[in-house]
PDB file of N, CA and C in Angstrom:
ATOM      1  N   MET A   1      85.933 104.952  91.745  1.00 74.00           N
ATOM      2  CA  MET A   1      87.210 104.161  91.419  1.00 74.00           C
ATOM      3  C   MET A   1      88.723 104.769  91.928  1.00 74.00           C
ATOM      4  N   TRP A   2      88.237 106.544  92.249  1.00 85.00           N
ATOM      5  CA  TRP A   2      89.761 107.175  92.649  1.00 85.00           C
ATOM      6  C   TRP A   2      89.834 106.152  94.096  1.00 85.00           C
ATOM      7  N   TRP A   3      89.175 105.391  94.577  1.00 90.00           N
ATOM      8  CA  TRP A   3      89.518 104.683  95.469  1.00 90.00           C
ATOM      9  C   TRP A   3      90.999 103.699  95.694  1.00 90.00           C
ATOM     10  N   ARG A   4      90.410 102.929  94.129  1.00 91.00           N
ATOM     11  CA  ARG A   4      91.273 102.699  93.630  1.00 91.00           C
ATOM     12  C   ARG A   4      93.047 102.213  93.757  1.00 91.00           C
ATOM     13  N   VAL A   5      92.804 103.014  93.008  1.00 92.00           N
ATOM     14  CA  VAL A   5      93.850 103.466  93.087  1.00 92.00           C
ATOM     15  C   VAL A   5      94.569 104.317  94.682  1.00 92.00           C
ATOM     16  N   VAL A   6      94.517 105.222  94.762  1.00 95.00           N
ATOM     17  CA  VAL A   6      94.839 105.150  96.619  1.00 95.00           C
ATOM     18  C   VAL A   6      95.043 103.537  97.328  1.00 95.00           C
ATOM     19  N   ILE A   7      94.159 102.823  96.943  1.00 96.00           N
ATOM     20  CA  ILE A   7      94.726 101.398  97.865  1.00 96.00           C
ATOM     21  C   ILE A   7      96.046 101.070  96.932  1.00 96.00           C
ATOM     22  N   ILE A   8      96.176 101.119  95.837  1.00 96.00           N
ATOM     23  CA  ILE A   8      96.794 100.165  94.820  1.00 96.00           C
ATOM     24  C   ILE A   8      98.207 101.054  94.925  1.00 96.00           C
ATOM     25  N   THR A   9      98.154 102.912  95.375  1.00 96.00           N
ATOM     26  CA  THR A   9      99.116 103.354  96.150  1.00 96.00           C
ATOM     27  C   THR A   9      99.813 103.057  97.451  1.00 96.00           C
ATOM     28  N   LEU A  10      98.880 103.099  98.067  1.00 97.00           N
ATOM     29  CA  LEU A  10      99.347 102.852 100.059  1.00 97.00           C
ATOM     30  C   LEU A  10      99.917 101.492  99.526  1.00 97.00           C
ATOM     31  N   ALA A  11      99.294 100.816  98.430  1.00 98.00           N
ATOM     32  CA  ALA A  11     100.209  99.175  99.284  1.00 98.00           C
ATOM     33  C   ALA A  11     101.254  99.157  98.195  1.00 98.00           C
ATOM     34  N   PHE A  12     101.621 100.001  97.367  1.00 98.00           N
ATOM     35  CA  PHE A  12     103.413 100.492  97.135  1.00 98.00           C
ATOM     36  C   PHE A  12     104.190 101.098  97.849  1.00 98.00           C
ATOM     37  N   LEU A  13     103.610 102.030  98.464  1.00 97.00           N
ATOM     38  CA  LEU A  13     104.744 102.980  99.331  1.00 97.00           C
ATOM     39  C   LEU A  13     105.122 101.946 100.420  1.00 97.00           C
ATOM     40  N   LEU A  14     103.995 101.181 100.442  1.00 97.00           N
ATOM     41  CA  LEU A  14     103.987 100.541 101.961  1.00 97.00           C
ATOM     42  C   LEU A  14     105.187  99.290 102.140  1.00 97.00           C
ATOM     43  N   LEU A  15     105.166  98.454 100.598  1.00 97.00           N
ATOM     44  CA  LEU A  15     106.560  98.130 100.496  1.00 97.00           C
ATOM     45  C   LEU A  15     107.293  98.856 100.403  1.00 97.00           C
ATOM     46  N   GLY A  16     107.212 100.036  99.318  1.00 97.00           N
ATOM     47  CA  GLY A  16     108.960 101.263  99.309  1.00 97.00           C
ATOM     48  C   GLY A  16     108.820 101.098 101.346  1.00 97.00           C
ATOM     49  N   ALA A  17     108.445 101.744 101.934  1.00 97.00           N
ATOM     50  CA  ALA A  17     108.846 101.754 103.171  1.00 97.00           C
ATOM     51  C   ALA A  17     109.412 100.554 103.438  1.00 97.00           C
ATOM     52  N   HIS A  18     108.588  98.938 103.482  1.00 97.00           N
ATOM     53  CA  HIS A  18     109.378  98.364 104.086  1.00 97.00           C
ATOM     54  C   HIS A  18     111.258  97.495 103.558  1.00 97.00           C
ATOM     55  N   PHE A  19     111.450  98.374 101.949  1.00 97.00           N
ATOM     56  CA  PHE A  19     113.043  97.790 101.748  1.00 97.00           C
ATOM     57  C   PHE A  19     112.707  99.218 102.517  1.00 97.00           C
ATOM     58  N   LEU A  20     112.616 100.575 102.253  1.00 96.00           N
ATOM     59  CA  LEU A  20     113.642 101.860 103.145  1.00 96.00           C
ATOM     60  C   LEU A  20     114.018 100.807 104.162  1.00 96.00           C
ATOM     61  N   ARG A  21     113.404 100.581 104.834  1.00 94.00           N
ATOM     62  CA  ARG A  21     114.040  99.660 106.890  1.00 94.00           C
ATOM     63  C   ARG A  21     114.995  99.663 106.441  1.00 94.00           C
ATOM     64  N   PHE A  22     115.301  98.249 104.861  1.00 94.00           N
ATOM     65  CA  PHE A  22     116.057  97.384 105.679  1.00 94.00           C
ATOM     66  C   PHE A  22     116.956  98.330 104.857  1.00 94.00           C
ATOM     67  N   SER A  23     117.263  99.269 104.132  1.00 96.00           N
ATOM     68  CA  SER A  23     118.494  99.582 103.098  1.00 96.00           C
ATOM     69  C   SER A  23     118.223  99.750 102.298  1.00 96.00           C
ATOM     70  N   GLN A  24     117.627  98.673 101.441  1.00 96.00           N
ATOM     71  CA  GLN A  24     117.089  99.034  99.969  1.00 96.00           C
ATOM     72  C   GLN A  24     116.689  99.970  99.246  1.00 96.00           C
ATOM     73  N   THR A  25     117.450 100.615  98.932  1.00 96.00           N
ATOM     74  CA  THR A  25     117.374 101.975  98.322  1.00 96.00           C
ATOM     75  C   THR A  25     116.714 102.246  97.435  1.00 96.00           C
ATOM     76  N   GLU A  26     116.954 101.193  96.516  1.00 97.00           N
ATOM     77  CA  GLU A  26     117.182 100.922  94.643  1.00 97.00           C
ATOM     78  C   GLU A  26     115.701 100.196  94.698  1.00 97.00           C
ATOM     79  N   TRP A  27     114.957  99.351  95.688  1.00 96.00           N
ATOM     80  CA  TRP A  27     113.925  98.287  95.485  1.00 96.00           C
ATOM     81  C   TRP A  27     112.313  98.956  95.812  1.00 96.00           C
ATOM     82  N   ALA A  28     113.324 100.593  96.997  1.00 97.00           N
ATOM     83  CA  ALA A  28     112.249 101.497  97.627  1.00 97.00           C
ATOM     84  C   ALA A  28     111.968 102.623  95.956  1.00 97.00           C
ATOM     85  N   ILE A  29     112.681 102.562  95.109  1.00 97.00           N
ATOM     86  CA  ILE A  29     112.547 103.700  94.703  1.00 97.00           C
ATOM     87  C   ILE A  29     111.446 103.344  94.125  1.00 97.00           C
ATOM     88  N   ILE A  30     111.642 102.141  93.057  1.00 96.00           N
ATOM     89  CA  ILE A  30     111.118 101.203  92.524  1.00 96.00           C
ATOM     90  C   ILE A  30     109.727 100.816  92.905  1.00 96.00           C
ATOM     91  N   ALA A  31     109.393 100.557  93.964  1.00 97.00           N
ATOM     92  CA  ALA A  31     108.385  99.628  94.692  1.00 97.00           C
ATOM     93  C   ALA A  31     107.276 101.210  94.576  1.00 97.00           C
ATOM     94  N   CYS A  32     108.153 102.502  95.067  1.00 96.00           N
ATOM     95  CA  CYS A  32     107.066 103.548  95.320  1.00 96.00           C
ATOM     96  C   CYS A  32     107.275 104.655  94.270  1.00 96.00           C
ATOM     97  N   THR A  33     107.747 104.287  92.712  1.00 96.00           N
ATOM     98  CA  THR A  33     107.192 105.029  91.506  1.00 96.00           C
ATOM     99  C   THR A  33     106.627 103.944  90.767  1.00 96.00           C
ATOM    100  N   MET A  34     105.987 102.606  91.078  1.00 96.00           N
ATOM    101  CA  MET A  34     105.877 101.870  90.340  1.00 96.00           C
ATOM    102  C   MET A  34     104.127 102.299  90.156  1.00 96.00           C
ATOM    103  N   PRO A  35     103.686 102.909  91.349  1.00 95.00           N
ATOM    104  CA  PRO A  35     101.672 103.560  90.875  1.00 95.00           C
ATOM    105  C   PRO A  35     101.865 104.781  89.838  1.00 95.00           C
ATOM    106  N   LEU A  36     102.765 105.116  89.190  1.00 95.00           N
ATOM    107  CA  LEU A  36     103.079 105.684  87.990  1.00 95.00           C
ATOM    108  C   LEU A  36     102.391 105.248  87.124  1.00 95.00           C
ATOM    109  N   LEU A  37     102.694 104.342  86.856  1.00 93.00           N
ATOM    110  CA  LEU A  37     102.461 103.633  85.950  1.00 93.00           C
ATOM    111  C   LEU A  37     100.670 103.427  85.841  1.00 93.00           C
ATOM    112  N   MET A  38     100.549 104.069  86.561  1.00 90.00           N
ATOM    113  CA  MET A  38      98.167 103.782  86.440  1.00 90.00           C
ATOM    114  C   MET A  38      98.310 104.666  85.734  1.00 90.00           C
ATOM    115  N   PHE A  39      99.129 106.052  85.283  1.00 88.00           N
ATOM    116  CA  PHE A  39      98.219 106.570  84.728  1.00 88.00           C
ATOM    117  C   PHE A  39      98.656 106.271  82.474  1.00 88.00           C
ATOM    118  N   ILE A  40      99.200 105.432  82.862  1.00 88.00           N
ATOM    119  CA  ILE A  40      99.852 104.477  81.338  1.00 88.00           C
ATOM    120  C   ILE A  40      97.908 103.543  81.370  1.00 88.00           C
ATOM    121  N   ARG A  41      97.293 104.300  80.381  1.00 84.00           N
ATOM    122  CA  ARG A  41      95.644 103.673  80.275  1.00 84.00           C
ATOM    123  C   ARG A  41      96.946 101.894  79.521  1.00 84.00           C
ATOM    124  N   HIS A  42      96.595 101.046  80.062  1.00 85.00           N
ATOM    125  CA  HIS A  42      97.307  99.526  79.245  1.00 85.00           C
ATOM    126  C   HIS A  42      96.699  98.294  80.230  1.00 85.00           C
ATOM    127  N   ASN A  43      96.350  97.905  79.052  1.00 86.00           N
ATOM    128  CA  ASN A  43      96.280  95.966  80.359  1.00 86.00           C
ATOM    129  C   ASN A  43      97.796  95.726  80.280  1.00 86.00           C
ATOM    130  N   VAL A  44      98.610  95.787  79.462  1.00 90.00           N
ATOM    131  CA  VAL A  44      99.530  94.806  80.252  1.00 90.00           C
ATOM    132  C   VAL A  44     101.102  96.074  81.521  1.00 90.00           C
ATOM    133  N   ILE A  45     100.349  96.965  82.106  1.00 90.00           N
ATOM    134  CA  ILE A  45     100.778  97.843  82.930  1.00 90.00           C
ATOM    135  C   ILE A  45      99.594  97.702  84.309  1.00 90.00           C
ATOM    136  N   ASN A  46      98.639  96.841  83.650  1.00 90.00           N
ATOM    137  CA  ASN A  46      97.891  96.801  84.808  1.00 90.00           C
ATOM    138  C   ASN A  46      97.870  95.012  85.341  1.00 90.00           C
ATOM    139  N   GLN A  47      98.496  94.440  84.284  1.00 93.00           N
ATOM    140  CA  GLN A  47      98.685  93.358  84.735  1.00 93.00           C
ATOM    141  C   GLN A  47     100.197  93.397  84.690  1.00 93.00           C
ATOM    142  N   LEU A  48     101.484  94.227  85.000  1.00 94.00           N
ATOM    143  CA  LEU A  48     102.697  94.326  85.613  1.00 94.00           C
ATOM    144  C   LEU A  48     101.561  94.351  87.024  1.00 94.00           C
ATOM    145  N   LEU A  49     101.410  95.333  87.168  1.00 95.00           N
ATOM    146  CA  LEU A  49     101.359  96.053  88.640  1.00 95.00           C
ATOM    147  C   LEU A  49     100.214  94.829  89.477  1.00 95.00           C
ATOM    148  N   LYS A  50      99.525  94.289  88.692  1.00 96.00           N
ATOM    149  CA  LYS A  50      99.059  93.037  89.948  1.00 96.00           C
ATOM    150  C   LYS A  50      99.658  91.463  89.726  1.00 96.00           C
ATOM    151  N   ILE A  51     100.558  91.932  88.771  1.00 96.00           N
ATOM    152  CA  ILE A  51     101.437  90.349  89.246  1.00 96.00           C
ATOM    153  C   ILE A  51     102.712  91.055  90.213  1.00 96.00           C
ATOM    154  N   THR A  52     102.986  92.429  90.255  1.00 97.00           N
ATOM    155  CA  THR A  52     104.363  92.363  91.269  1.00 97.00           C
ATOM    156  C   THR A  52     103.910  92.279  92.554  1.00 97.00           C
ATOM    157  N   LEU A  53     102.263  93.196  92.585  1.00 97.00           N
ATOM    158  CA  LEU A  53     102.171  93.465  94.280  1.00 97.00           C
ATOM    159  C   LEU A  53     101.364  91.787  94.602  1.00 97.00           C
ATOM    160  N   LEU A  54     101.640  90.821  93.948  1.00 97.00           N
ATOM    161  CA  LEU A  54     100.957  89.229  94.050  1.00 97.00           C
ATOM    162  C   LEU A  54     102.134  88.555  94.027  1.00 97.00           C
ATOM    163  N   LEU A  55     103.375  89.155  93.549  1.00 97.00           N
ATOM    164  CA  LEU A  55     105.155  88.466  93.912  1.00 97.00           C
ATOM    165  C   LEU A  55     105.147  89.160  95.060  1.00 97.00           C
ATOM    166  N   SER A  56     105.543  90.754  95.634  1.00 97.00           N
ATOM    167  CA  SER A  56     105.111  91.049  96.801  1.00 97.00           C
ATOM    168  C   SER A  56     104.459  90.282  98.040  1.00 97.00           C
ATOM    169  N   VAL A  57     103.459  89.718  98.421  1.00 97.00           N
ATOM    170  CA  VAL A  57     102.479  89.381  99.070  1.00 97.00           C
ATOM    171  C   VAL A  57     103.631  88.599  99.108  1.00 97.00           C
ATOM    172  N   ILE A  58     104.285  86.565  98.177  1.00 97.00           N
ATOM    173  CA  ILE A  58     104.837  85.913  98.224  1.00 97.00           C
ATOM    174  C   ILE A  58     106.067  85.658  99.396  1.00 97.00           C
ATOM    175  N   PHE A  59     106.922  86.316  98.242  1.00 97.00           N
ATOM    176  CA  PHE A  59     108.415  86.930  98.176  1.00 97.00           C
ATOM    177  C   PHE A  59     108.757  88.009  99.227  1.00 97.00           C
ATOM    178  N   VAL A  60     107.961  88.837  99.290  1.00 97.00           N
ATOM    179  CA  VAL A  60     108.478  90.244 100.836  1.00 97.00           C
ATOM    180  C   VAL A  60     107.664  89.575 101.474  1.00 97.00           C
ATOM    181  N   TRP A  61     106.248  89.383 102.268  1.00 97.00           N
ATOM    182  CA  TRP A  61     105.607  89.779 102.895  1.00 97.00           C
ATOM    183  C   TRP A  61     105.725  88.478 104.207  1.00 97.00           C
ATOM    184  N   ALA A  62     105.273  87.472 102.972  1.00 97.00           N
ATOM    185  CA  ALA A  62     105.325  85.700 103.883  1.00 97.00           C
ATOM    186  C   ALA A  62     106.709  85.337 104.437  1.00 97.00           C
ATOM    187  N   VAL A  63     108.349  86.090 103.218  1.00 97.00           N
ATOM    188  CA  VAL A  63     109.260  85.492 103.606  1.00 97.00           C
ATOM    189  C   VAL A  63     109.536  86.037 105.365  1.00 97.00           C
ATOM    190  N   THR A  64     108.700  87.722 105.382  1.00 97.00           N
ATOM    191  CA  THR A  64     109.634  87.856 106.283  1.00 97.00           C
ATOM    192  C   THR A  64     108.764  88.324 107.259  1.00 97.00           C
ATOM    193  N   THR A  65     107.525  87.795 107.451  1.00 97.00           N
ATOM    194  CA  THR A  65     106.644  86.970 108.612  1.00 97.00           C
ATOM    195  C   THR A  65     106.918  85.873 108.941  1.00 97.00           C
ATOM    196  N   PHE A  66     108.020  85.057 108.395  1.00 97.00           N
ATOM    197  CA  PHE A  66     107.899  84.151 108.618  1.00 97.00           C
ATOM    198  C   PHE A  66     108.812  83.637 109.417  1.00 97.00           C
ATOM    199  N   ASN A  67     110.298  84.717 108.713  1.00 97.00           N
ATOM    200  CA  ASN A  67     111.710  84.923 109.930  1.00 97.00           C
ATOM    201  C   ASN A  67     110.656  85.327 110.759  1.00 97.00           C
ATOM    202  N   PHE A  68     110.167  86.977 111.362  1.00 97.00           N
ATOM    203  CA  PHE A  68     110.255  87.568 111.944  1.00 97.00           C
ATOM    204  C   PHE A  68     109.529  86.601 112.493  1.00 97.00           C
ATOM    205  N   ILE A  69     108.002  85.801 112.901  1.00 97.00           N
ATOM    206  CA  ILE A  69     107.885  85.340 113.688  1.00 97.00           C
ATOM    207  C   ILE A  69     108.175  84.151 114.041  1.00 97.00           C
ATOM    208  N   ASP A  70     109.546  83.668 113.219  1.00 97.00           N
ATOM    209  CA  ASP A  70     110.156  82.433 113.754  1.00 97.00           C
ATOM    210  C   ASP A  70     112.218  82.970 114.278  1.00 97.00           C
ATOM    211  N   MET A  71     112.010  84.053 114.141  1.00 97.00           N
ATOM    212  CA  MET A  71     112.698  85.475 115.869  1.00 97.00           C
ATOM    213  C   MET A  71     112.003  86.048 116.664  1.00 97.00           C
ATOM    214  N   ARG A  72     110.957  85.530 116.677  1.00 97.00           N
ATOM    215  CA  ARG A  72     110.735  86.024 117.797  1.00 97.00           C
ATOM    216  C   ARG A  72     109.675  83.912 118.843  1.00 97.00           C
ATOM    217  N   ILE A  73     109.405  83.439 118.186  1.00 97.00           N
ATOM    218  CA  ILE A  73     108.839  81.737 118.536  1.00 97.00           C
ATOM    219  C   ILE A  73     111.414  81.457 119.588  1.00 97.00           C
ATOM    220  N   THR A  74     111.581  81.797 118.755  1.00 97.00           N
ATOM    221  CA  THR A  74     113.593  81.579 119.593  1.00 97.00           C
ATOM    222  C   THR A  74     113.440  82.822 120.409  1.00 97.00           C
ATOM    223  N   LEU A  75     113.112  83.290 120.497  1.00 96.00           N
ATOM    224  CA  LEU A  75     113.276  83.971 121.222  1.00 96.00           C
ATOM    225  C   LEU A  75     112.401  83.985 122.871  1.00 96.00           C
ATOM    226  N   SER A  76     111.554  83.611 122.331  1.00 96.00           N
ATOM    227  CA  SER A  76     110.594  83.586 123.321  1.00 96.00           C
ATOM    228  C   SER A  76     109.745  84.518 123.950  1.00 96.00           C
ATOM    229  N   GLU A  77     109.702  85.456 123.298  1.00 96.00           N
ATOM    230  CA  GLU A  77     108.801  86.267 122.944  1.00 96.00           C
ATOM    231  C   GLU A  77     107.175  85.950 122.802  1.00 96.00           C
ATOM    232  N   PRO A  78     105.916  87.204 122.845  1.00 96.00           N
ATOM    233  CA  PRO A  78     105.467  87.174 122.306  1.00 96.00           C
ATOM    234  C   PRO A  78     105.361  87.021 120.184  1.00 96.00           C
ATOM    235  N   TRP A  79     104.676  86.774 119.996  1.00 96.00           N
ATOM    236  CA  TRP A  79     104.741  86.534 118.260  1.00 96.00           C
ATOM    237  C   TRP A  79     103.285  86.950 117.737  1.00 96.00           C
ATOM    238  N   LEU A  80     101.922  86.524 118.174  1.00 97.00           N
ATOM    239  CA  LEU A  80     101.228  86.010 117.407  1.00 97.00           C
ATOM    240  C   LEU A  80     100.308  87.797 116.779  1.00 97.00           C
ATOM    241  N   ARG A  81     100.462  89.196 118.057  1.00 97.00           N
ATOM    242  CA  ARG A  81     100.012  89.937 117.268  1.00 97.00           C
ATOM    243  C   ARG A  81     101.308  90.094 115.959  1.00 97.00           C
ATOM    244  N   LEU A  82     102.265  89.701 116.113  1.00 97.00           N
ATOM    245  CA  LEU A  82     103.143  90.198 114.522  1.00 97.00           C
ATOM    246  C   LEU A  82     102.461  89.183 112.953  1.00 97.00           C
ATOM    247  N   ALA A  83     102.034  88.266 114.310  1.00 97.00           N
ATOM    248  CA  ALA A  83     101.308  87.831 113.168  1.00 97.00           C
ATOM    249  C   ALA A  83      99.498  87.754 112.431  1.00 97.00           C
ATOM    250  N   ILE A  84      99.378  88.260 113.681  1.00 97.00           N
ATOM    251  CA  ILE A  84      97.498  88.981 112.355  1.00 97.00           C
ATOM    252  C   ILE A  84      97.768  90.428 111.677  1.00 97.00           C
ATOM    253  N   ILE A  85      99.092  91.228 112.765  1.00 97.00           N
ATOM    254  CA  ILE A  85      99.048  92.744 111.797  1.00 97.00           C
ATOM    255  C   ILE A  85      99.922  92.184 110.594  1.00 97.00           C
ATOM    256  N   MET A  86     100.921  91.214 110.007  1.00 97.00           N
ATOM    257  CA  MET A  86     101.828  90.604 108.728  1.00 97.00           C
ATOM    258  C   MET A  86     100.434  90.116 107.702  1.00 97.00           C
ATOM    259  N   THR A  87      98.768  89.401 108.205  1.00 97.00           N
ATOM    260  CA  THR A  87      98.402  88.908 108.115  1.00 97.00           C
ATOM    261  C   THR A  87      98.074  89.973 107.229  1.00 97.00           C
ATOM    262  N   GLY A  88      97.335  91.008 108.313  1.00 98.00           N
ATOM    263  CA  GLY A  88      96.723  92.477 108.039  1.00 98.00           C
ATOM    264  C   GLY A  88      96.940  92.514 106.285  1.00 98.00           C
ATOM    265  N   VAL A  89      98.116  93.350 106.418  1.00 98.00           N
ATOM    266  CA  VAL A  89      99.396  93.809 105.288  1.00 98.00           C
ATOM    267  C   VAL A  89      99.388  92.589 103.888  1.00 98.00           C
ATOM    268  N   MET A  90      98.901  91.722 104.546  1.00 98.00           N
ATOM    269  CA  MET A  90      99.121  90.195 103.342  1.00 98.00           C
ATOM    270  C   MET A  90      97.669  90.866 102.701  1.00 98.00           C
ATOM    271  N   LEU A  91      96.810  90.745 102.886  1.00 98.00           N
ATOM    272  CA  LEU A  91      95.826  90.891 102.645  1.00 98.00           C
ATOM    273  C   LEU A  91      95.268  92.023 102.505  1.00 98.00           C
ATOM    274  N   PHE A  92      95.671  93.603 102.843  1.00 98.00           N
ATOM    275  CA  PHE A  92      95.788  94.271 102.171  1.00 98.00           C
ATOM    276  C   PHE A  92      95.939  94.485 100.631  1.00 98.00           C
ATOM    277  N   THR A  93      97.687  93.829 101.110  1.00 97.00           N
ATOM    278  CA  THR A  93      97.971  94.062  99.209  1.00 97.00           C
ATOM    279  C   THR A  93      97.292  92.959  98.410  1.00 97.00           C
ATOM    280  N   LEU A  94      96.534  91.796  99.180  1.00 97.00           N
ATOM    281  CA  LEU A  94      96.072  90.953  98.334  1.00 97.00           C
ATOM    282  C   LEU A  94      94.519  91.822  97.377  1.00 97.00           C
ATOM    283  N   PHE A  95      94.287  92.657  98.136  1.00 96.00           N
ATOM    284  CA  PHE A  95      93.254  93.496  97.823  1.00 96.00           C
ATOM    285  C   PHE A  95      93.069  94.422  96.922  1.00 96.00           C
ATOM    286  N   ALA A  96      94.802  95.197  97.165  1.00 96.00           N
ATOM    287  CA  ALA A  96      95.176  96.047  96.135  1.00 96.00           C
ATOM    288  C   ALA A  96      95.682  95.558  94.406  1.00 96.00           C
ATOM    289  N   ALA A  97      96.145  94.592  95.130  1.00 95.00           N
ATOM    290  CA  ALA A  97      96.185  93.365  93.621  1.00 95.00           C
ATOM    291  C   ALA A  97      94.708  92.598  92.966  1.00 95.00           C
ATOM    292  N   PHE A  98      93.914  93.008  93.354  1.00 95.00           N
ATOM    293  CA  PHE A  98      92.340  92.477  93.307  1.00 95.00           C
ATOM    294  C   PHE A  98      91.778  94.322  92.389  1.00 95.00           C
ATOM    295  N   CYS A  99      91.923  95.045  93.027  1.00 92.00           N
ATOM    296  CA  CYS A  99      91.207  96.592  92.810  1.00 92.00           C
ATOM    297  C   CYS A  99      92.566  96.598  91.514  1.00 92.00           C
ATOM    298  N   THR A 100      93.354  95.772  90.899  1.00 90.00           N
ATOM    299  CA  THR A 100      94.168  96.453  89.943  1.00 90.00           C
ATOM    300  C   THR A 100      92.950  96.475  87.945  1.00 90.00           C
ATOM    301  N   ASN A 101      92.225  95.381  88.462  1.00 87.00           N
ATOM    302  CA  ASN A 101      91.163  94.964  87.482  1.00 87.00           C
ATOM    303  C   ASN A 101      90.508  95.591  87.257  1.00 87.00           C
ATOM    304  N   GLY A 102      90.618  95.694  85.492  1.00 72.00           N
ATOM    305  CA  GLY A 102      89.641  96.656  84.798  1.00 72.00           C
ATOM    306  C   GLY A 102      90.006  98.257  85.450  1.00 72.00           C
ATOM    307  N   LEU A 103      91.361  97.621  85.899  1.00 69.00           N
ATOM    308  CA  LEU A 103      91.764  99.552  86.397  1.00 69.00           C
ATOM    309  C   LEU A 103      91.185 100.236  84.927  1.00 69.00           C
ATOM    310  N   HIS A 104      91.869  99.801  83.951  1.00 63.00           N
ATOM    311  CA  HIS A 104      92.227 100.388  82.697  1.00 63.00           C
ATOM    312  C   HIS A 104      90.610 101.734  82.095  1.00 63.00           C
ATOM    313  N   GLN A 105      89.744 100.389  81.726  1.00 62.00           N
ATOM    314  CA  GLN A 105      88.643 100.538  82.120  1.00 62.00           C
ATOM    315  C   GLN A 105      87.828 101.618  82.474  1.00 62.00           C
ATOM    316  N   ARG A 106      88.366 101.527  83.558  1.00 51.00           N
ATOM    317  CA  ARG A 106      86.824 102.709  84.751  1.00 51.00           C
ATOM    318  C   ARG A 106      87.924 104.522  84.889  1.00 51.00           C
ATOM    319  N   LEU A 107      89.800 103.984  84.753  1.00 50.00           N
ATOM    320  CA  LEU A 107      90.164 105.380  84.435  1.00 50.00           C
ATOM    321  C   LEU A 107      89.366 106.578  83.528  1.00 50.00           C
ATOM    322  N   ARG A 108      88.960 105.855  81.904  1.00 51.00           N
ATOM    323  CA  ARG A 108      88.764 106.680  81.085  1.00 51.00           C
ATOM    324  C   ARG A 108      86.828 107.192  80.777  1.00 51.00           C
ATOM    325  N   HIS A 109      86.213 106.574  82.134  1.00 50.00           N
ATOM    326  CA  HIS A 109      85.458 107.629  82.429  1.00 50.00           C
ATOM    327  C   HIS A 109      85.054 108.339  83.549  1.00 50.00           C
TER     328      HIS A 109
END
């Protein structure tokens, strides 16, 4: 059970680091404090965490991946390694979203 908390926390910290890299401090703070919501044992909170992670895959990681790959292709630089790394980040975030399933039931035991 503890590994679910660690994976979800790491996914949000990774998202916060991404925002911090682009000087979006407010979004970084929000992303880094989202795992604290796991202390509230309610199904709505779990759904909020899951939706936030899923939306971050679509609107943050996928958009960033396409923009960076486009930039690399335009500059005639290698882009395959970038695509593999970003795919790993997206899969990790999707796995973290999957880990929120039934989290509140497991925290009670």
